[in-house]
Amino acid sequence: MNSSQEKSAIQKKKKKMSSLLHSLLAALFCAAFLQGSLYAQAQLTPDFYSQSCPNVTNIISDILVDAFTSDIRIGASLIRLHFHDCFVNGCDGSLLLDNSATIVSEKEALPNNNSVRGFDVVDRMKAALESVCPRVVSCADILTIASERSVFLSGGPEWEIPLGRRDSLLSGGLNISLPAFFDPLDELKRKFVLVGLNNNTDLVALSGAHTFGRAQCFTFIDRLYNFNGTGESDPTLDATFARTLRRLCPIPTDGNTTVFTILTDLDQNTPDAFDNRYFTNLQSNRGLLQSDQELFSTPGADTIEIVNNFASNQTAFFESFVVSMIRMGNLRPLTGNEGEIRLNCRVVNAPPPATITRSSSNEVNFVSSI
């Protein structure tokens, strides 16, 4: 082998070794990422507060029962808070933060502004827990427990909730990953996959939370008068139901836009019960939101079979809903020493005050109190 051939062979060997090294580093990075993700989820456990705050679920449940007496919508509102929190940078309580000098609140983002509610009830839950178990239960876990209790108290299933989330120090930012009421099925699927959920069973089961609660006219008025610019109503909307909704939500002719905030039931049959009527509504083209009806009315969609199954078998819906809620609750949680346990769900904790000490040489040292 001459010298030029030897150089060529050496260069090929170096290139091959470099390629192998890059592949190894990439594999190690992926493994570390997955290990960290799995480790975070592994730290969530149903008995997380068994010693530090054993009555956490009862405390939250008692406040929720009291809230139901004056606001039957509160259960649906709290589960929506949990959903919107988890879909933006994970289940970290960031949605609960108010605006401040350093925080741009998610509450004022387009999908949430003048829409999400229930923050006062979360405040009551947090205050009650702080009086019994100070600095123990996170706001993110309060939302998770309150969602499960809301479902159960409304006639739905109950389940063991993995706990141990901590609260973020920052707002989640833009809410571009949140499904919108006007999204077609392919966009709904894309957004579910984007956050780490599947685009069939998780999508249909979690959408089933619209079996209770209310929606404002602006979320479906386009389906009544000018769907997709046709000047007609949505053809997948039952004609009788459309006439009822048009009486409820007339087109404002005097500039009075308050009509857009008029509320109506997501499920016209059992509006405050957690059951499977949502799915029978879809079969009858009586899904209120376009994003709901898309699950059944999109030709050839794999979600149709799931809707039919849940419509005929409430137990199957409940079982799938529990699995999907746990999966959603495991989206990118902060655990261990990440984040903090907020004292007030609306604001991040103030930094610990600094204390002044003097060394033997009379130098002044500043030490943060823990």
Tab-separated table of C-alpha atoms in Angstrom:
chain	number	residue	atom	x	y	z
A	1	MET	CA	0.000	0.000	0.000
A	2	ASN	CA	1.521	3.352	-1.013
A	3	SER	CA	1.498	6.473	1.167
A	4	SER	CA	-1.532	8.050	-0.530
A	5	GLN	CA	-3.525	4.865	-0.042
A	6	GLU	CA	-2.465	4.748	3.617
A	7	LYS	CA	-3.618	8.364	4.129
A	8	SER	CA	-6.936	7.591	2.470
A	9	ALA	CA	-7.436	4.523	4.662
A	10	ILE	CA	-6.596	6.516	7.794
A	11	GLN	CA	-9.044	9.294	6.827
A	12	LYS	CA	-11.802	6.747	6.243
A	13	LYS	CA	-11.077	5.161	9.609
A	14	LYS	CA	-11.175	8.569	11.340
A	15	LYS	CA	-14.427	9.426	9.585
A	16	LYS	CA	-15.949	6.104	10.660
A	17	MET	CA	-14.780	6.584	14.262
A	18	SER	CA	-16.139	10.137	14.263
A	19	SER	CA	-19.494	8.902	12.975
A	20	LEU	CA	-19.581	6.193	15.631
A	21	LEU	CA	-18.674	8.736	18.309
A	22	HIS	CA	-21.478	11.099	17.208
A	23	SER	CA	-23.949	8.209	17.223
A	24	LEU	CA	-22.801	7.157	20.688
A	25	LEU	CA	-23.101	10.698	22.044
A	26	ALA	CA	-26.569	11.050	20.516
A	27	ALA	CA	-27.631	7.751	22.043
A	28	LEU	CA	-26.267	8.765	25.442
A	29	PHE	CA	-28.085	12.106	25.219
A	30	CYS	CA	-31.365	10.406	24.363
A	31	ALA	CA	-30.870	7.877	27.132
A	32	ALA	CA	-30.177	10.630	29.649
A	33	PHE	CA	-33.242	12.556	28.480
A	34	LEU	CA	-35.483	9.503	28.718
A	35	GLN	CA	-34.010	8.493	32.061
A	36	GLY	CA	-34.646	11.976	33.437
A	37	SER	CA	-38.205	11.938	32.132
A	38	LEU	CA	-38.900	8.473	33.505
A	39	TYR	CA	-37.240	9.384	36.804
A	40	ALA	CA	-39.462	12.452	37.158
A	41	GLN	CA	-42.556	10.354	36.540
A	42	ALA	CA	-41.316	7.625	38.865
A	43	GLN	CA	-41.203	10.181	41.674
A	44	LEU	CA	-44.955	10.692	41.393
A	45	THR	CA	-46.771	8.312	43.706
A	46	PRO	CA	-50.305	8.144	45.181
A	47	ASP	CA	-48.933	8.043	48.743
A	48	PHE	CA	-46.628	11.059	48.340
A	49	TYR	CA	-48.437	12.997	51.110
A	50	SER	CA	-49.308	10.003	53.332
A	51	GLN	CA	-46.990	11.258	56.083
A	52	SER	CA	-46.639	14.973	55.381
A	53	CYS	CA	-50.318	15.799	54.711
A	54	PRO	CA	-52.502	12.678	55.025
A	55	ASN	CA	-55.823	14.570	54.770
A	56	VAL	CA	-54.981	16.489	51.610
A	57	THR	CA	-57.689	14.851	49.484
A	58	ASN	CA	-60.376	15.263	52.139
A	59	ILE	CA	-59.512	18.947	52.622
A	60	ILE	CA	-59.746	19.639	48.895
A	61	SER	CA	-62.925	17.569	48.577
A	62	ASP	CA	-64.679	19.404	51.429
A	63	ILE	CA	-64.017	22.798	49.859
A	64	LEU	CA	-65.148	21.491	46.489
A	65	VAL	CA	-68.428	20.141	47.924
A	66	ASP	CA	-69.091	23.541	49.459
A	67	ALA	CA	-68.280	25.294	46.170
A	68	PHE	CA	-70.696	23.017	44.283
A	69	THR	CA	-73.605	24.308	46.390
A	70	SER	CA	-73.337	27.796	44.882
A	71	ASP	CA	-71.610	27.031	41.572
A	72	ILE	CA	-72.538	23.751	39.892
A	73	ARG	CA	-70.149	24.595	37.027
A	74	ILE	CA	-67.068	24.572	39.256
A	75	GLY	CA	-66.194	20.917	38.652
A	76	ALA	CA	-65.964	21.363	34.898
A	77	SER	CA	-64.075	24.627	35.381
A	78	LEU	CA	-61.417	23.009	37.585
A	79	ILE	CA	-60.776	20.102	35.237
A	80	ARG	CA	-60.377	22.643	32.436
A	81	LEU	CA	-57.765	24.492	34.515
A	82	HIS	CA	-55.857	21.237	34.934
A	83	PHE	CA	-56.083	20.482	31.204
A	84	HIS	CA	-54.913	23.957	30.177
A	85	ASP	CA	-52.103	23.857	32.738
A	86	CYS	CA	-50.756	20.477	31.586
A	87	PHE	CA	-50.880	21.266	27.867
A	88	VAL	CA	-48.527	24.249	28.264
A	89	ASN	CA	-45.078	23.131	29.457
A	90	GLY	CA	-46.470	20.349	31.611
A	91	CYS	CA	-48.476	20.086	34.842
A	92	ASP	CA	-46.637	22.696	36.898
A	93	GLY	CA	-49.288	25.141	38.124
A	94	SER	CA	-47.989	27.879	35.809
A	95	LEU	CA	-51.529	28.742	34.665
A	96	LEU	CA	-52.346	29.937	38.188
A	97	LEU	CA	-49.723	32.712	38.210
A	98	ASP	CA	-50.909	36.321	38.017
A	99	ASN	CA	-49.157	39.047	36.047
A	100	SER	CA	-46.157	40.598	37.774
A	101	ALA	CA	-42.981	42.454	36.911
A	102	THR	CA	-41.411	39.149	35.855
A	103	ILE	CA	-44.448	37.024	34.918
A	104	VAL	CA	-46.638	37.305	31.828
A	105	SER	CA	-49.680	35.393	33.002
A	106	GLU	CA	-51.124	32.551	30.939
A	107	LYS	CA	-54.540	33.675	32.200
A	108	GLU	CA	-54.586	36.471	29.620
A	109	ALA	CA	-53.533	34.328	26.662
A	110	LEU	CA	-56.191	34.052	23.966
A	111	PRO	CA	-57.558	30.576	24.870
A	112	ASN	CA	-57.829	31.568	28.556
A	113	ASN	CA	-58.718	35.268	28.719
A	114	ASN	CA	-62.224	35.796	30.144
A	115	SER	CA	-62.709	32.055	29.841
A	116	VAL	CA	-60.864	29.962	32.431
A	117	ARG	CA	-62.252	30.293	35.952
A	118	GLY	CA	-62.167	28.723	39.395
A	119	PHE	CA	-59.041	30.451	40.676
A	120	ASP	CA	-60.813	31.635	43.833
A	121	VAL	CA	-61.677	28.047	44.765
A	122	VAL	CA	-58.063	26.990	44.219
A	123	ASP	CA	-57.046	29.858	46.525
A	124	ARG	CA	-59.378	28.525	49.216
A	125	MET	CA	-57.945	25.023	48.865
A	126	LYS	CA	-54.390	26.324	49.106
A	127	ALA	CA	-55.136	28.463	52.166
A	128	ALA	CA	-56.783	25.530	53.955
A	129	LEU	CA	-53.822	23.260	53.207
A	130	GLU	CA	-51.268	25.868	54.269
A	131	SER	CA	-52.996	26.156	57.639
A	132	VAL	CA	-52.644	22.404	58.227
A	133	CYS	CA	-49.622	21.370	56.134
A	134	PRO	CA	-47.550	24.499	55.475
A	135	ARG	CA	-45.134	24.426	52.522
A	136	VAL	CA	-46.056	20.838	51.624
A	137	VAL	CA	-48.753	20.544	48.924
A	138	SER	CA	-48.059	22.114	45.537
A	139	CYS	CA	-50.580	24.094	43.525
A	140	ALA	CA	-50.006	21.704	40.610
A	141	ASP	CA	-51.093	18.780	42.799
A	142	ILE	CA	-54.099	20.760	44.079
A	143	LEU	CA	-55.325	21.115	40.479
A	144	THR	CA	-54.763	17.401	39.867
A	145	ILE	CA	-56.654	16.290	42.975
A	146	ALA	CA	-59.439	18.832	42.442
A	147	SER	CA	-59.953	17.505	38.895
A	148	GLU	CA	-60.314	13.908	40.054
A	149	ARG	CA	-62.690	14.895	42.873
A	150	SER	CA	-64.732	17.041	40.462
A	151	VAL	CA	-65.264	14.066	38.178
A	152	PHE	CA	-66.174	11.745	41.037
A	153	LEU	CA	-68.551	14.196	42.724
A	154	SER	CA	-70.328	14.653	39.375
A	155	GLY	CA	-71.021	10.936	38.980
A	156	GLY	CA	-67.855	9.853	37.211
A	157	PRO	CA	-65.057	7.476	38.198
A	158	GLU	CA	-62.491	7.931	40.945
A	159	TRP	CA	-58.866	6.860	40.805
A	160	GLU	CA	-55.552	6.889	42.639
A	161	ILE	CA	-53.652	10.004	41.640
A	162	PRO	CA	-49.865	9.993	41.274
A	163	LEU	CA	-48.688	12.984	43.342
A	164	GLY	CA	-45.483	14.850	44.075
A	165	ARG	CA	-45.502	17.626	41.460
A	166	ARG	CA	-43.863	20.922	42.259
A	167	ASP	CA	-44.721	24.419	41.078
A	168	SER	CA	-42.996	26.321	38.293
A	169	LEU	CA	-41.144	29.567	38.821
A	170	LEU	CA	-42.142	30.883	35.402
A	171	SER	CA	-45.184	31.302	33.203
A	172	GLY	CA	-45.643	28.679	30.513
A	173	GLY	CA	-45.602	31.295	27.754
A	174	LEU	CA	-47.588	31.007	24.524
A	175	ASN	CA	-50.515	28.573	24.519
A	176	ILE	CA	-50.030	27.399	20.942
A	177	SER	CA	-50.274	23.754	21.965
A	178	LEU	CA	-53.802	24.097	23.366
A	179	PRO	CA	-56.531	22.560	21.186
A	180	ALA	CA	-58.967	25.190	19.906
A	181	PHE	CA	-62.748	24.909	19.599
A	182	PHE	CA	-62.496	25.408	15.811
A	183	ASP	CA	-59.677	22.922	15.163
A	184	PRO	CA	-60.225	20.202	12.548
A	185	LEU	CA	-59.399	16.643	13.528
A	186	ASP	CA	-55.913	16.542	12.020
A	187	GLU	CA	-54.934	19.640	14.029
A	188	LEU	CA	-56.376	18.176	17.243
A	189	LYS	CA	-54.360	15.017	16.630
A	190	ARG	CA	-51.191	17.006	15.952
A	191	LYS	CA	-51.523	18.952	19.212
A	192	PHE	CA	-52.100	15.847	21.315
A	193	VAL	CA	-49.034	14.145	19.865
A	194	LEU	CA	-47.030	17.353	20.343
A	195	VAL	CA	-47.452	17.234	24.129
A	196	GLY	CA	-46.902	13.483	24.441
A	197	LEU	CA	-50.424	12.032	24.334
A	198	ASN	CA	-51.789	9.682	21.694
A	199	ASN	CA	-54.029	10.989	18.924
A	200	ASN	CA	-56.865	8.492	19.232
A	201	THR	CA	-57.908	7.120	22.621
A	202	ASP	CA	-56.402	9.972	24.690
A	203	LEU	CA	-57.934	12.527	22.338
A	204	VAL	CA	-61.438	11.031	22.457
A	205	ALA	CA	-61.422	10.123	26.149
A	206	LEU	CA	-60.194	13.520	27.363
A	207	SER	CA	-62.595	15.320	25.018
A	208	GLY	CA	-65.293	13.429	26.922
A	209	ALA	CA	-64.765	15.882	29.787
A	210	HIS	CA	-67.111	18.099	27.748
A	211	THR	CA	-69.894	15.917	29.074
A	212	PHE	CA	-70.385	18.614	31.705
A	213	GLY	CA	-69.833	22.354	31.878
A	214	ARG	CA	-70.769	25.349	29.722
A	215	ALA	CA	-69.510	27.166	26.635
A	216	GLN	CA	-69.899	30.771	25.483
A	217	CYS	CA	-71.648	31.653	22.222
A	218	PHE	CA	-68.445	32.903	20.600
A	219	THR	CA	-67.036	29.352	20.675
A	220	PHE	CA	-69.672	27.993	18.287
A	221	ILE	CA	-71.482	30.956	16.670
A	222	ASP	CA	-69.569	30.516	13.378
A	223	ARG	CA	-71.161	27.082	13.060
A	224	LEU	CA	-74.613	28.693	13.083
A	225	TYR	CA	-74.405	31.405	10.427
A	226	ASN	CA	-71.281	31.337	8.275
A	227	PHE	CA	-69.419	28.089	8.650
A	228	ASN	CA	-66.087	28.234	6.801
A	229	GLY	CA	-67.326	31.283	4.891
A	230	THR	CA	-70.252	29.437	3.254
A	231	GLY	CA	-72.974	31.700	4.631
A	232	GLU	CA	-74.665	28.547	5.925
A	233	SER	CA	-74.624	26.574	9.146
A	234	ASP	CA	-72.228	23.682	9.715
A	235	PRO	CA	-73.664	20.681	7.810
A	236	THR	CA	-72.537	18.364	10.619
A	237	LEU	CA	-74.760	20.240	13.104
A	238	ASP	CA	-78.270	18.866	13.615
A	239	ALA	CA	-80.740	21.327	12.024
A	240	THR	CA	-83.119	21.417	15.004
A	241	PHE	CA	-80.240	21.926	17.405
A	242	ALA	CA	-78.880	24.700	15.166
A	243	ARG	CA	-82.230	26.555	15.292
A	244	THR	CA	-82.227	26.323	19.098
A	245	LEU	CA	-78.705	27.700	19.252
A	246	ARG	CA	-79.515	30.557	16.848
A	247	ARG	CA	-82.314	31.682	19.172
A	248	LEU	CA	-79.849	31.625	22.049
A	249	CYS	CA	-77.055	33.364	20.133
A	250	PRO	CA	-78.494	35.837	17.603
A	251	ILE	CA	-76.160	37.862	15.423
A	252	PRO	CA	-75.728	41.224	17.196
A	253	THR	CA	-77.165	44.003	15.016
A	254	ASP	CA	-76.668	46.938	17.372
A	255	GLY	CA	-72.992	46.474	18.146
A	256	ASN	CA	-73.818	44.787	21.425
A	257	THR	CA	-71.284	41.971	21.589
A	258	THR	CA	-72.413	40.687	25.010
A	259	VAL	CA	-74.274	37.995	23.105
A	260	PHE	CA	-70.927	36.304	22.527
A	261	THR	CA	-70.558	35.611	26.249
A	262	ILE	CA	-73.975	33.968	26.711
A	263	LEU	CA	-73.537	30.494	28.155
A	264	THR	CA	-75.131	27.230	27.162
A	265	ASP	CA	-74.649	23.622	28.243
A	266	LEU	CA	-72.054	21.530	26.446
A	267	ASP	CA	-74.388	18.576	26.981
A	268	GLN	CA	-78.031	19.629	26.692
A	269	ASN	CA	-79.320	16.386	28.267
A	270	THR	CA	-77.374	15.905	31.512
A	271	PRO	CA	-75.379	19.149	31.719
A	272	ASP	CA	-73.984	18.709	35.225
A	273	ALA	CA	-73.409	14.943	35.274
A	274	PHE	CA	-70.216	13.181	34.284
A	275	ASP	CA	-71.503	10.405	32.011
A	276	ASN	CA	-71.198	9.194	28.412
A	277	ARG	CA	-73.998	11.324	26.940
A	278	TYR	CA	-71.361	13.486	25.253
A	279	PHE	CA	-70.711	10.625	22.850
A	280	THR	CA	-74.352	9.902	22.067
A	281	ASN	CA	-74.692	13.619	21.323
A	282	LEU	CA	-71.912	13.328	18.744
A	283	GLN	CA	-73.709	10.392	17.116
A	284	SER	CA	-76.782	12.649	16.765
A	285	ASN	CA	-74.770	15.591	15.365
A	286	ARG	CA	-75.435	17.513	18.560
A	287	GLY	CA	-71.857	18.188	19.588
A	288	LEU	CA	-71.750	21.862	20.561
A	289	LEU	CA	-68.187	22.671	19.516
A	290	GLN	CA	-66.724	21.979	16.096
A	291	SER	CA	-63.703	20.312	17.753
A	292	ASP	CA	-66.082	17.863	19.454
A	293	GLN	CA	-68.150	16.947	16.406
A	294	GLU	CA	-64.974	16.459	14.358
A	295	LEU	CA	-64.301	13.272	16.336
A	296	PHE	CA	-67.379	11.614	14.825
A	297	SER	CA	-68.116	13.482	11.602
A	298	THR	CA	-64.701	13.406	9.928
A	299	PRO	CA	-65.015	10.801	7.164
A	300	GLY	CA	-62.878	7.711	7.694
A	301	ALA	CA	-61.509	8.888	11.043
A	302	ASP	CA	-60.232	6.255	13.476
A	303	THR	CA	-61.910	8.218	16.280
A	304	ILE	CA	-65.408	7.251	15.067
A	305	GLU	CA	-65.097	3.708	16.332
A	306	ILE	CA	-63.912	4.968	19.734
A	307	VAL	CA	-66.859	7.382	19.968
A	308	ASN	CA	-69.265	4.538	19.146
A	309	ASN	CA	-67.671	2.328	21.780
A	310	PHE	CA	-67.867	4.984	24.502
A	311	ALA	CA	-71.446	5.865	23.511
A	312	SER	CA	-72.597	2.273	24.014
A	313	ASN	CA	-70.377	1.434	26.990
A	314	GLN	CA	-70.012	4.010	29.739
A	315	THR	CA	-67.676	1.725	31.709
A	316	ALA	CA	-65.281	1.618	28.748
A	317	PHE	CA	-65.319	5.434	28.621
A	318	PHE	CA	-64.676	5.748	32.355
A	319	GLU	CA	-61.788	3.275	32.246
A	320	SER	CA	-60.140	4.993	29.286
A	321	PHE	CA	-60.735	8.428	30.782
A	322	VAL	CA	-58.893	7.445	33.985
A	323	VAL	CA	-55.915	6.118	32.027
A	324	SER	CA	-55.748	9.258	29.882
A	325	MET	CA	-56.100	11.617	32.868
A	326	ILE	CA	-53.174	9.915	34.591
A	327	ARG	CA	-51.152	10.118	31.382
A	328	MET	CA	-51.964	13.810	31.031
A	329	GLY	CA	-51.117	14.437	34.688
A	330	ASN	CA	-47.678	12.917	34.062
A	331	LEU	CA	-46.779	15.413	31.333
A	332	ARG	CA	-43.418	16.972	32.217
A	333	PRO	CA	-43.938	17.351	35.986
A	334	LEU	CA	-41.422	19.192	38.124
A	335	THR	CA	-40.262	16.876	40.915
A	336	GLY	CA	-37.545	16.524	43.539
A	337	ASN	CA	-35.766	19.854	43.935
A	338	GLU	CA	-37.162	21.381	40.749
A	339	GLY	CA	-39.412	24.432	41.045
A	340	GLU	CA	-40.915	25.151	44.434
A	341	ILE	CA	-43.959	24.681	46.664
A	342	ARG	CA	-45.766	28.004	46.299
A	343	LEU	CA	-47.284	29.549	49.412
A	344	ASN	CA	-49.772	31.417	47.245
A	345	CYS	CA	-50.738	29.837	43.931
A	346	ARG	CA	-50.930	33.238	42.245
A	347	VAL	CA	-47.306	34.301	42.852
A	348	VAL	CA	-43.902	32.697	43.056
A	349	ASN	CA	-42.384	32.683	46.502
A	350	ALA	CA	-40.253	35.639	47.545
A	351	PRO	CA	-36.529	34.836	47.686
A	352	PRO	CA	-35.354	34.004	51.217
A	353	PRO	CA	-34.049	37.010	53.134
A	354	ALA	CA	-30.303	37.392	53.480
A	355	THR	CA	-28.773	37.311	56.964
A	356	ILE	CA	-25.535	39.049	57.849
A	357	THR	CA	-22.733	37.172	59.626
A	358	ARG	CA	-19.190	38.171	60.532
A	359	SER	CA	-16.134	35.977	60.117
A	360	SER	CA	-13.298	35.822	62.580
A	361	SER	CA	-11.499	38.416	60.460
A	362	ASN	CA	-14.497	40.749	60.915
A	363	GLU	CA	-15.463	40.433	57.228
A	364	VAL	CA	-19.166	40.772	56.490
A	365	ASN	CA	-20.774	37.762	54.775
A	366	PHE	CA	-24.276	37.590	53.351
A	367	VAL	CA	-25.990	34.240	53.773
A	368	SER	CA	-29.413	33.374	52.340
A	369	SER	CA	-31.843	31.942	54.850
A	370	ILE	CA	-33.476	28.686	53.849
